[in-house]
């Protein structure tokens, strides 16, 4: 059974800092891994989808990497802004349609 | 930009009542899902739906729950005889395919269900 873990649970940084969010998964037989952003009381906004055959994906200031063999993915946020404050979730898709989610990292970027 | 829409945004109901949560997936998408998130906990998969039938369901999705696509655009989740522990945010999601390179999942804003 796939387990997804995100560390740290919360992170507070000053504006402008580069930061890395971590995601680990127990079963390396995944099809893809998706990163989402969730604002308080809101839905999930897809940020990046990284396929099992890929090493990384980039969108603007965001870069996601995937290392299947070690069961890890990272989300790198460059030049963080207060508007980046949110909870970031990673989710893996394995041998079925469902996504298995981590509990998220709550990011606060202080002006 | 196309989006998944959900109604109602918040529903309060008495224990034992039936509720129906509604979703309009992105129009050309073929795969539809319900997830839920109990406050402070992980987002959990409930059910997937393709070609007018359930393709996968979790152990949470027991006989109390049902899904339907009554008219080709709406996708509904019915919860019969609600319990206190059904209180959660329910998310609808859709995607075009389940292929690894085009399987991006798009979520709605959620319906918050409060059972009293």
PDB file of N, CA, C and O in Angstrom, chain A residues 1 3-5 30-32 34 36 38 41-53 89 93 95-104, chain B residues 31-33 35 37 40-45 48-50 55-56 58-59 89 91 95 98-110 112:
ATOM      1  N   UNK A   1       0.844  -1.190   0.000  1.00  0.00           N
ATOM      2  CA  UNK A   1       0.000   0.000   0.000  1.00  0.00           C
ATOM      3  C   UNK A   1       0.883   1.245   0.000  1.00  0.00           C
ATOM      4  O   UNK A   1       1.778   1.377   0.810  1.00  0.00           O
ATOM      5  N   UNK A   3       2.292   4.802   0.620  1.00  0.00           N
ATOM      6  CA  UNK A   3       2.245   5.837   1.648  1.00  0.00           C
ATOM      7  C   UNK A   3       3.061   7.020   1.153  1.00  0.00           C
ATOM      8  O   UNK A   3       4.173   6.846   0.657  1.00  0.00           O
ATOM      9  N   UNK A   4       2.500   8.211   1.262  1.00  0.00           N
ATOM     10  CA  UNK A   4       3.180   9.431   0.823  1.00  0.00           C
ATOM     11  C   UNK A   4       3.377  10.327   2.034  1.00  0.00           C
ATOM     12  O   UNK A   4       2.424  10.583   2.781  1.00  0.00           O
ATOM     13  N   UNK A   5       4.608  10.781   2.197  1.00  0.00           N
ATOM     14  CA  UNK A   5       4.968  11.593   3.360  1.00  0.00           C
ATOM     15  C   UNK A   5       5.598  12.896   2.907  1.00  0.00           C
ATOM     16  O   UNK A   5       6.406  12.903   1.971  1.00  0.00           O
ATOM     17  N   UNK A  30       5.427   3.899  -9.579  1.00  0.00           N
ATOM     18  CA  UNK A  30       4.409   4.922  -9.822  1.00  0.00           C
ATOM     19  C   UNK A  30       4.348   5.266 -11.302  1.00  0.00           C
ATOM     20  O   UNK A  30       5.329   5.101 -12.034  1.00  0.00           O
ATOM     21  N   UNK A  31       3.194   5.743 -11.741  1.00  0.00           N
ATOM     22  CA  UNK A  31       3.039   6.224 -13.109  1.00  0.00           C
ATOM     23  C   UNK A  31       3.436   7.686 -13.222  1.00  0.00           C
ATOM     24  O   UNK A  31       4.036   8.115 -14.185  1.00  0.00           O
ATOM     25  N   UNK A  32       3.016   8.462 -12.241  1.00  0.00           N
ATOM     26  CA  UNK A  32       3.378   9.869 -12.219  1.00  0.00           C
ATOM     27  C   UNK A  32       3.219  10.423 -10.820  1.00  0.00           C
ATOM     28  O   UNK A  32       2.698   9.744  -9.916  1.00  0.00           O
ATOM     29  N   UNK A  34       2.133  14.224  -8.924  1.00  0.00           N
ATOM     30  CA  UNK A  34       1.573  15.541  -9.194  1.00  0.00           C
ATOM     31  C   UNK A  34       1.699  16.405  -7.944  1.00  0.00           C
ATOM     32  O   UNK A  34       1.453  15.931  -6.831  1.00  0.00           O
ATOM     33  N   UNK A  36       0.327  19.864  -6.046  1.00  0.00           N
ATOM     34  CA  UNK A  36      -0.832  20.752  -5.982  1.00  0.00           C
ATOM     35  C   UNK A  36      -0.580  21.850  -4.955  1.00  0.00           C
ATOM     36  O   UNK A  36       0.185  21.681  -4.007  1.00  0.00           O
ATOM     37  N   UNK A  38      -2.914  24.236  -2.297  1.00  0.00           N
ATOM     38  CA  UNK A  38      -4.236  24.388  -1.689  1.00  0.00           C
ATOM     39  C   UNK A  38      -4.226  25.612  -0.787  1.00  0.00           C
ATOM     40  O   UNK A  38      -3.464  25.682   0.178  1.00  0.00           O
ATOM     41  N   UNK A  41      -9.318  26.534   2.873  1.00  0.00           N
ATOM     42  CA  UNK A  41     -10.731  26.383   2.559  1.00  0.00           C
ATOM     43  C   UNK A  41     -11.045  26.280   1.084  1.00  0.00           C
ATOM     44  O   UNK A  41     -12.212  26.364   0.687  1.00  0.00           O
ATOM     45  N   UNK A  42     -10.032  26.086   0.275  1.00  0.00           N
ATOM     46  CA  UNK A  42     -10.219  26.072  -1.178  1.00  0.00           C
ATOM     47  C   UNK A  42      -9.884  24.714  -1.770  1.00  0.00           C
ATOM     48  O   UNK A  42      -9.467  23.789  -1.079  1.00  0.00           O
ATOM     49  N   UNK A  43     -10.051  24.633  -3.079  1.00  0.00           N
ATOM     50  CA  UNK A  43      -9.737  23.405  -3.791  1.00  0.00           C
ATOM     51  C   UNK A  43      -8.249  23.268  -4.067  1.00  0.00           C
ATOM     52  O   UNK A  43      -7.436  24.047  -3.602  1.00  0.00           O
ATOM     53  N   UNK A  44      -7.933  22.241  -4.846  1.00  0.00           N
ATOM     54  CA  UNK A  44      -6.549  21.942  -5.176  1.00  0.00           C
ATOM     55  C   UNK A  44      -6.246  22.454  -6.575  1.00  0.00           C
ATOM     56  O   UNK A  44      -6.971  22.134  -7.523  1.00  0.00           O
ATOM     57  N   UNK A  45      -5.174  23.205  -6.684  1.00  0.00           N
ATOM     58  CA  UNK A  45      -4.737  23.711  -7.983  1.00  0.00           C
ATOM     59  C   UNK A  45      -3.516  22.933  -8.420  1.00  0.00           C
ATOM     60  O   UNK A  45      -2.515  22.876  -7.698  1.00  0.00           O
ATOM     61  N   UNK A  46      -3.598  22.321  -9.590  1.00  0.00           N
ATOM     62  CA  UNK A  46      -2.479  21.547 -10.102  1.00  0.00           C
ATOM     63  C   UNK A  46      -1.333  22.476 -10.465  1.00  0.00           C
ATOM     64  O   UNK A  46      -1.524  23.498 -11.128  1.00  0.00           O
ATOM     65  N   UNK A  47      -0.131  22.116 -10.011  1.00  0.00           N
ATOM     66  CA  UNK A  47       1.067  22.901 -10.307  1.00  0.00           C
ATOM     67  C   UNK A  47       1.923  22.220 -11.370  1.00  0.00           C
ATOM     68  O   UNK A  47       2.281  22.837 -12.373  1.00  0.00           O
ATOM     69  N   UNK A  48       2.256  20.972 -11.121  1.00  0.00           N
ATOM     70  CA  UNK A  48       3.140  20.242 -12.033  1.00  0.00           C
ATOM     71  C   UNK A  48       2.789  18.756 -11.981  1.00  0.00           C
ATOM     72  O   UNK A  48       2.483  18.219 -10.920  1.00  0.00           O
ATOM     73  N   UNK A  49       2.843  18.135 -13.159  1.00  0.00           N
ATOM     74  CA  UNK A  49       2.709  16.683 -13.263  1.00  0.00           C
ATOM     75  C   UNK A  49       4.028  16.173 -13.814  1.00  0.00           C
ATOM     76  O   UNK A  49       4.476  16.644 -14.866  1.00  0.00           O
ATOM     77  N   UNK A  50       4.648  15.242 -13.110  1.00  0.00           N
ATOM     78  CA  UNK A  50       5.906  14.697 -13.574  1.00  0.00           C
ATOM     79  C   UNK A  50       5.725  13.198 -13.810  1.00  0.00           C
ATOM     80  O   UNK A  50       5.275  12.460 -12.917  1.00  0.00           O
ATOM     81  N   UNK A  51       6.013  12.781 -15.021  1.00  0.00           N
ATOM     82  CA  UNK A  51       5.818  11.382 -15.395  1.00  0.00           C
ATOM     83  C   UNK A  51       6.912  10.513 -14.793  1.00  0.00           C
ATOM     84  O   UNK A  51       7.993  10.992 -14.481  1.00  0.00           O
ATOM     85  N   UNK A  52       6.642   9.223 -14.726  1.00  0.00           N
ATOM     86  CA  UNK A  52       7.616   8.297 -14.133  1.00  0.00           C
ATOM     87  C   UNK A  52       8.910   8.247 -14.939  1.00  0.00           C
ATOM     88  O   UNK A  52       9.979   7.952 -14.402  1.00  0.00           O
ATOM     89  N   UNK A  53       8.827   8.555 -16.235  1.00  0.00           N
ATOM     90  CA  UNK A  53      10.016   8.507 -17.083  1.00  0.00           C
ATOM     91  C   UNK A  53      10.823   9.806 -17.043  1.00  0.00           C
ATOM     92  O   UNK A  53      11.907   9.887 -17.627  1.00  0.00           O
ATOM     93  N   UNK A  89       0.716  20.115  -1.703  1.00  0.00           N
ATOM     94  CA  UNK A  89       0.463  18.676  -1.594  1.00  0.00           C
ATOM     95  C   UNK A  89       1.129  17.946  -2.746  1.00  0.00           C
ATOM     96  O   UNK A  89       1.111  18.424  -3.884  1.00  0.00           O
ATOM     97  N   UNK A  93       0.438   8.563  -8.429  1.00  0.00           N
ATOM     98  CA  UNK A  93      -0.479   7.631  -9.068  1.00  0.00           C
ATOM     99  C   UNK A  93       0.293   6.365  -9.366  1.00  0.00           C
ATOM    100  O   UNK A  93       1.328   6.398 -10.036  1.00  0.00           O
ATOM    101  N   UNK A  95      -0.535   1.855  -9.710  1.00  0.00           N
ATOM    102  CA  UNK A  95      -1.154   0.930 -10.643  1.00  0.00           C
ATOM    103  C   UNK A  95      -2.663   1.002 -10.711  1.00  0.00           C
ATOM    104  O   UNK A  95      -3.324   0.047 -11.097  1.00  0.00           O
ATOM    105  N   UNK A  96      -3.229   2.124 -10.364  1.00  0.00           N
ATOM    106  CA  UNK A  96      -4.667   2.291 -10.459  1.00  0.00           C
ATOM    107  C   UNK A  96      -4.935   3.756 -10.790  1.00  0.00           C
ATOM    108  O   UNK A  96      -4.001   4.515 -11.002  1.00  0.00           O
ATOM    109  N   UNK A  97      -6.191   4.130 -10.834  1.00  0.00           N
ATOM    110  CA  UNK A  97      -6.517   5.510 -11.189  1.00  0.00           C
ATOM    111  C   UNK A  97      -6.363   6.494 -10.051  1.00  0.00           C
ATOM    112  O   UNK A  97      -6.291   7.690 -10.277  1.00  0.00           O
ATOM    113  N   UNK A  98      -6.368   6.006  -8.847  1.00  0.00           N
ATOM    114  CA  UNK A  98      -6.431   6.939  -7.726  1.00  0.00           C
ATOM    115  C   UNK A  98      -5.090   7.585  -7.450  1.00  0.00           C
ATOM    116  O   UNK A  98      -4.027   7.017  -7.709  1.00  0.00           O
ATOM    117  N   UNK A  99      -5.157   8.803  -6.921  1.00  0.00           N
ATOM    118  CA  UNK A  99      -3.986   9.478  -6.413  1.00  0.00           C
ATOM    119  C   UNK A  99      -3.906   9.242  -4.910  1.00  0.00           C
ATOM    120  O   UNK A  99      -4.927   9.251  -4.217  1.00  0.00           O
ATOM    121  N   UNK A 100      -2.687   9.029  -4.434  1.00  0.00           N
ATOM    122  CA  UNK A 100      -2.447   8.913  -2.996  1.00  0.00           C
ATOM    123  C   UNK A 100      -1.710  10.174  -2.568  1.00  0.00           C
ATOM    124  O   UNK A 100      -0.626  10.473  -3.080  1.00  0.00           O
ATOM    125  N   UNK A 101      -2.299  10.888  -1.630  1.00  0.00           N
ATOM    126  CA  UNK A 101      -1.803  12.193  -1.229  1.00  0.00           C
ATOM    127  C   UNK A 101      -0.958  12.137   0.027  1.00  0.00           C
ATOM    128  O   UNK A 101      -1.183  11.307   0.922  1.00  0.00           O
ATOM    129  N   UNK A 102      -0.002  13.078   0.086  1.00  0.00           N
ATOM    130  CA  UNK A 102       0.647  13.377   1.349  1.00  0.00           C
ATOM    131  C   UNK A 102      -0.206  14.358   2.130  1.00  0.00           C
ATOM    132  O   UNK A 102      -1.214  14.880   1.617  1.00  0.00           O
ATOM    133  N   UNK A 103       0.207  14.658   3.341  1.00  0.00           N
ATOM    134  CA  UNK A 103      -0.565  15.547   4.189  1.00  0.00           C
ATOM    135  C   UNK A 103      -0.279  17.011   3.898  1.00  0.00           C
ATOM    136  O   UNK A 103      -1.022  17.885   4.335  1.00  0.00           O
ATOM    137  N   UNK A 104       0.803  17.258   3.156  1.00  0.00           N
ATOM    138  CA  UNK A 104       1.086  18.620   2.745  1.00  0.00           C
ATOM    139  C   UNK A 104       2.120  19.325   3.590  1.00  0.00           C
ATOM    140  O   UNK A 104       2.399  18.939   4.738  1.00  0.00           O
TER     141      UNK A 104
ATOM    142  N   UNK B  31     -12.847  11.099 -17.392  1.00  0.00           N
ATOM    143  CA  UNK B  31     -12.693  10.383 -16.126  1.00  0.00           C
ATOM    144  C   UNK B  31     -13.051  11.324 -14.985  1.00  0.00           C
ATOM    145  O   UNK B  31     -12.567  12.459 -14.938  1.00  0.00           O
ATOM    146  N   UNK B  32     -13.871  10.835 -14.082  1.00  0.00           N
ATOM    147  CA  UNK B  32     -14.398  11.682 -13.029  1.00  0.00           C
ATOM    148  C   UNK B  32     -14.171  11.016 -11.676  1.00  0.00           C
ATOM    149  O   UNK B  32     -14.195   9.790 -11.567  1.00  0.00           O
ATOM    150  N   UNK B  33     -13.976  11.865 -10.671  1.00  0.00           N
ATOM    151  CA  UNK B  33     -13.566  11.367  -9.365  1.00  0.00           C
ATOM    152  C   UNK B  33     -14.223  12.168  -8.240  1.00  0.00           C
ATOM    153  O   UNK B  33     -14.543  13.341  -8.404  1.00  0.00           O
ATOM    154  N   UNK B  35     -13.104  12.856  -4.201  1.00  0.00           N
ATOM    155  CA  UNK B  35     -12.166  12.728  -3.092  1.00  0.00           C
ATOM    156  C   UNK B  35     -12.778  13.459  -1.899  1.00  0.00           C
ATOM    157  O   UNK B  35     -13.660  14.301  -2.063  1.00  0.00           O
ATOM    158  N   UNK B  37     -11.701  15.310   2.108  1.00  0.00           N
ATOM    159  CA  UNK B  37     -10.658  15.716   3.037  1.00  0.00           C
ATOM    160  C   UNK B  37     -11.311  16.078   4.364  1.00  0.00           C
ATOM    161  O   UNK B  37     -11.990  17.115   4.460  1.00  0.00           O
ATOM    162  N   UNK B  40      -7.952  18.696   8.648  1.00  0.00           N
ATOM    163  CA  UNK B  40      -6.654  18.378   9.229  1.00  0.00           C
ATOM    164  C   UNK B  40      -6.038  17.077   8.753  1.00  0.00           C
ATOM    165  O   UNK B  40      -4.951  16.718   9.201  1.00  0.00           O
ATOM    166  N   UNK B  41      -6.752  16.387   7.846  1.00  0.00           N
ATOM    167  CA  UNK B  41      -6.245  15.093   7.390  1.00  0.00           C
ATOM    168  C   UNK B  41      -5.925  15.116   5.885  1.00  0.00           C
ATOM    169  O   UNK B  41      -6.103  16.125   5.215  1.00  0.00           O
ATOM    170  N   UNK B  42      -5.430  13.993   5.403  1.00  0.00           N
ATOM    171  CA  UNK B  42      -5.051  13.905   4.000  1.00  0.00           C
ATOM    172  C   UNK B  42      -6.276  13.886   3.091  1.00  0.00           C
ATOM    173  O   UNK B  42      -7.371  13.475   3.503  1.00  0.00           O
ATOM    174  N   UNK B  43      -6.059  14.269   1.862  1.00  0.00           N
ATOM    175  CA  UNK B  43      -7.076  14.083   0.832  1.00  0.00           C
ATOM    176  C   UNK B  43      -7.147  12.586   0.517  1.00  0.00           C
ATOM    177  O   UNK B  43      -6.117  11.942   0.283  1.00  0.00           O
ATOM    178  N   UNK B  44      -8.385  12.042   0.511  1.00  0.00           N
ATOM    179  CA  UNK B  44      -8.558  10.594   0.331  1.00  0.00           C
ATOM    180  C   UNK B  44      -9.421  10.320  -0.898  1.00  0.00           C
ATOM    181  O   UNK B  44     -10.448  10.983  -1.109  1.00  0.00           O
ATOM    182  N   UNK B  45      -9.049   9.325  -1.636  1.00  0.00           N
ATOM    183  CA  UNK B  45      -9.814   8.882  -2.809  1.00  0.00           C
ATOM    184  C   UNK B  45     -11.089   8.179  -2.367  1.00  0.00           C
ATOM    185  O   UNK B  45     -11.078   7.361  -1.451  1.00  0.00           O
ATOM    186  N   UNK B  48     -13.817   6.484  -8.634  1.00  0.00           N
ATOM    187  CA  UNK B  48     -13.584   6.959  -9.988  1.00  0.00           C
ATOM    188  C   UNK B  48     -14.693   6.438 -10.887  1.00  0.00           C
ATOM    189  O   UNK B  48     -15.274   5.364 -10.628  1.00  0.00           O
ATOM    190  N   UNK B  49     -14.954   7.166 -11.947  1.00  0.00           N
ATOM    191  CA  UNK B  49     -16.122   6.896 -12.803  1.00  0.00           C
ATOM    192  C   UNK B  49     -15.727   7.133 -14.238  1.00  0.00           C
ATOM    193  O   UNK B  49     -15.187   8.198 -14.589  1.00  0.00           O
ATOM    194  N   UNK B  50     -15.990   6.132 -15.074  1.00  0.00           N
ATOM    195  CA  UNK B  50     -15.642   6.240 -16.496  1.00  0.00           C
ATOM    196  C   UNK B  50     -16.669   5.474 -17.300  1.00  0.00           C
ATOM    197  O   UNK B  50     -17.089   4.377 -16.920  1.00  0.00           O
ATOM    198  N   UNK B  55     -15.294   2.748 -11.952  1.00  0.00           N
ATOM    199  CA  UNK B  55     -14.126   1.986 -12.376  1.00  0.00           C
ATOM    200  C   UNK B  55     -13.257   1.564 -11.194  1.00  0.00           C
ATOM    201  O   UNK B  55     -12.540   0.570 -11.272  1.00  0.00           O
ATOM    202  N   UNK B  56     -13.339   2.312 -10.130  1.00  0.00           N
ATOM    203  CA  UNK B  56     -12.585   1.975  -8.932  1.00  0.00           C
ATOM    204  C   UNK B  56     -13.224   2.669  -7.745  1.00  0.00           C
ATOM    205  O   UNK B  56     -13.726   3.784  -7.880  1.00  0.00           O
ATOM    206  N   UNK B  58     -12.805   3.120  -3.195  1.00  0.00           N
ATOM    207  CA  UNK B  58     -12.039   2.816  -2.003  1.00  0.00           C
ATOM    208  C   UNK B  58     -12.933   2.111  -0.992  1.00  0.00           C
ATOM    209  O   UNK B  58     -14.151   2.017  -1.161  1.00  0.00           O
ATOM    210  N   UNK B  59     -12.306   1.665   0.083  1.00  0.00           N
ATOM    211  CA  UNK B  59     -13.072   0.990   1.143  1.00  0.00           C
ATOM    212  C   UNK B  59     -13.997   1.974   1.867  1.00  0.00           C
ATOM    213  O   UNK B  59     -14.940   1.566   2.524  1.00  0.00           O
ATOM    214  N   UNK B  89     -14.657  18.052   3.560  1.00  0.00           N
ATOM    215  CA  UNK B  89     -14.700  18.750   2.276  1.00  0.00           C
ATOM    216  C   UNK B  89     -14.665  17.678   1.202  1.00  0.00           C
ATOM    217  O   UNK B  89     -13.793  16.798   1.229  1.00  0.00           O
ATOM    218  N   UNK B  91     -14.287  16.853  -2.738  1.00  0.00           N
ATOM    219  CA  UNK B  91     -13.761  17.416  -3.971  1.00  0.00           C
ATOM    220  C   UNK B  91     -14.131  16.529  -5.161  1.00  0.00           C
ATOM    221  O   UNK B  91     -13.947  15.310  -5.119  1.00  0.00           O
ATOM    222  N   UNK B  95     -10.301  14.346 -15.406  1.00  0.00           N
ATOM    223  CA  UNK B  95      -9.158  14.408 -16.299  1.00  0.00           C
ATOM    224  C   UNK B  95      -9.524  13.827 -17.645  1.00  0.00           C
ATOM    225  O   UNK B  95     -10.486  13.064 -17.773  1.00  0.00           O
ATOM    226  N   UNK B  98      -6.125   8.778 -18.518  1.00  0.00           N
ATOM    227  CA  UNK B  98      -5.343   8.276 -17.386  1.00  0.00           C
ATOM    228  C   UNK B  98      -3.924   7.931 -17.823  1.00  0.00           C
ATOM    229  O   UNK B  98      -3.174   7.331 -17.091  1.00  0.00           O
ATOM    230  N   UNK B  99      -3.583   8.317 -19.046  1.00  0.00           N
ATOM    231  CA  UNK B  99      -2.226   8.070 -19.519  1.00  0.00           C
ATOM    232  C   UNK B  99      -1.232   8.864 -18.682  1.00  0.00           C
ATOM    233  O   UNK B  99      -1.538   9.925 -18.163  1.00  0.00           O
ATOM    234  N   UNK B 100      -0.034   8.325 -18.602  1.00  0.00           N
ATOM    235  CA  UNK B 100       0.935   8.932 -17.693  1.00  0.00           C
ATOM    236  C   UNK B 100       1.281  10.364 -18.077  1.00  0.00           C
ATOM    237  O   UNK B 100       1.532  11.201 -17.239  1.00  0.00           O
ATOM    238  N   UNK B 101       1.276  10.658 -19.378  1.00  0.00           N
ATOM    239  CA  UNK B 101       1.732  11.990 -19.768  1.00  0.00           C
ATOM    240  C   UNK B 101       0.604  12.985 -19.982  1.00  0.00           C
ATOM    241  O   UNK B 101       0.854  14.150 -20.241  1.00  0.00           O
ATOM    242  N   UNK B 102      -0.609  12.560 -19.877  1.00  0.00           N
ATOM    243  CA  UNK B 102      -1.720  13.506 -20.027  1.00  0.00           C
ATOM    244  C   UNK B 102      -2.733  13.329 -18.916  1.00  0.00           C
ATOM    245  O   UNK B 102      -3.871  13.735 -19.029  1.00  0.00           O
ATOM    246  N   UNK B 103      -2.300  12.723 -17.843  1.00  0.00           N
ATOM    247  CA  UNK B 103      -3.247  12.382 -16.794  1.00  0.00           C
ATOM    248  C   UNK B 103      -3.388  13.410 -15.710  1.00  0.00           C
ATOM    249  O   UNK B 103      -3.722  13.056 -14.589  1.00  0.00           O
ATOM    250  N   UNK B 104      -3.139  14.683 -16.039  1.00  0.00           N
ATOM    251  CA  UNK B 104      -3.248  15.722 -15.017  1.00  0.00           C
ATOM    252  C   UNK B 104      -4.673  15.791 -14.500  1.00  0.00           C
ATOM    253  O   UNK B 104      -5.636  15.814 -15.282  1.00  0.00           O
ATOM    254  N   UNK B 105      -4.789  15.831 -13.192  1.00  0.00           N
ATOM    255  CA  UNK B 105      -6.091  15.827 -12.536  1.00  0.00           C
ATOM    256  C   UNK B 105      -6.452  17.252 -12.135  1.00  0.00           C
ATOM    257  O   UNK B 105      -5.637  17.961 -11.552  1.00  0.00           O
ATOM    258  N   UNK B 106      -7.666  17.667 -12.467  1.00  0.00           N
ATOM    259  CA  UNK B 106      -8.140  19.007 -12.147  1.00  0.00           C
ATOM    260  C   UNK B 106      -9.260  18.905 -11.123  1.00  0.00           C
ATOM    261  O   UNK B 106     -10.213  18.156 -11.313  1.00  0.00           O
ATOM    262  N   UNK B 107      -9.127  19.686 -10.067  1.00  0.00           N
ATOM    263  CA  UNK B 107     -10.075  19.634  -8.964  1.00  0.00           C
ATOM    264  C   UNK B 107     -10.995  20.851  -8.949  1.00  0.00           C
ATOM    265  O   UNK B 107     -10.609  21.942  -9.366  1.00  0.00           O
ATOM    266  N   UNK B 108     -12.188  20.634  -8.409  1.00  0.00           N
ATOM    267  CA  UNK B 108     -13.080  21.744  -8.125  1.00  0.00           C
ATOM    268  C   UNK B 108     -12.727  22.386  -6.790  1.00  0.00           C
ATOM    269  O   UNK B 108     -11.810  21.948  -6.097  1.00  0.00           O
ATOM    270  N   UNK B 109     -13.510  23.406  -6.423  1.00  0.00           N
ATOM    271  CA  UNK B 109     -13.255  24.161  -5.201  1.00  0.00           C
ATOM    272  C   UNK B 109     -13.739  23.438  -3.951  1.00  0.00           C
ATOM    273  O   UNK B 109     -13.425  23.849  -2.843  1.00  0.00           O
ATOM    274  N   UNK B 110     -14.521  22.399  -4.138  1.00  0.00           N
ATOM    275  CA  UNK B 110     -14.963  21.608  -3.001  1.00  0.00           C
ATOM    276  C   UNK B 110     -16.341  21.975  -2.493  1.00  0.00           C
ATOM    277  O   UNK B 110     -16.810  23.112  -2.665  1.00  0.00           O
ATOM    278  N   UNK B 112     -18.190  21.783   1.184  1.00  0.00           N
ATOM    279  CA  UNK B 112     -17.995  21.469   2.596  1.00  0.00           C
ATOM    280  C   UNK B 112     -19.291  20.933   3.173  1.00  0.00           C
ATOM    281  O   UNK B 112     -20.330  21.608   3.111  1.00  0.00           O
TER     282      UNK B 112
END
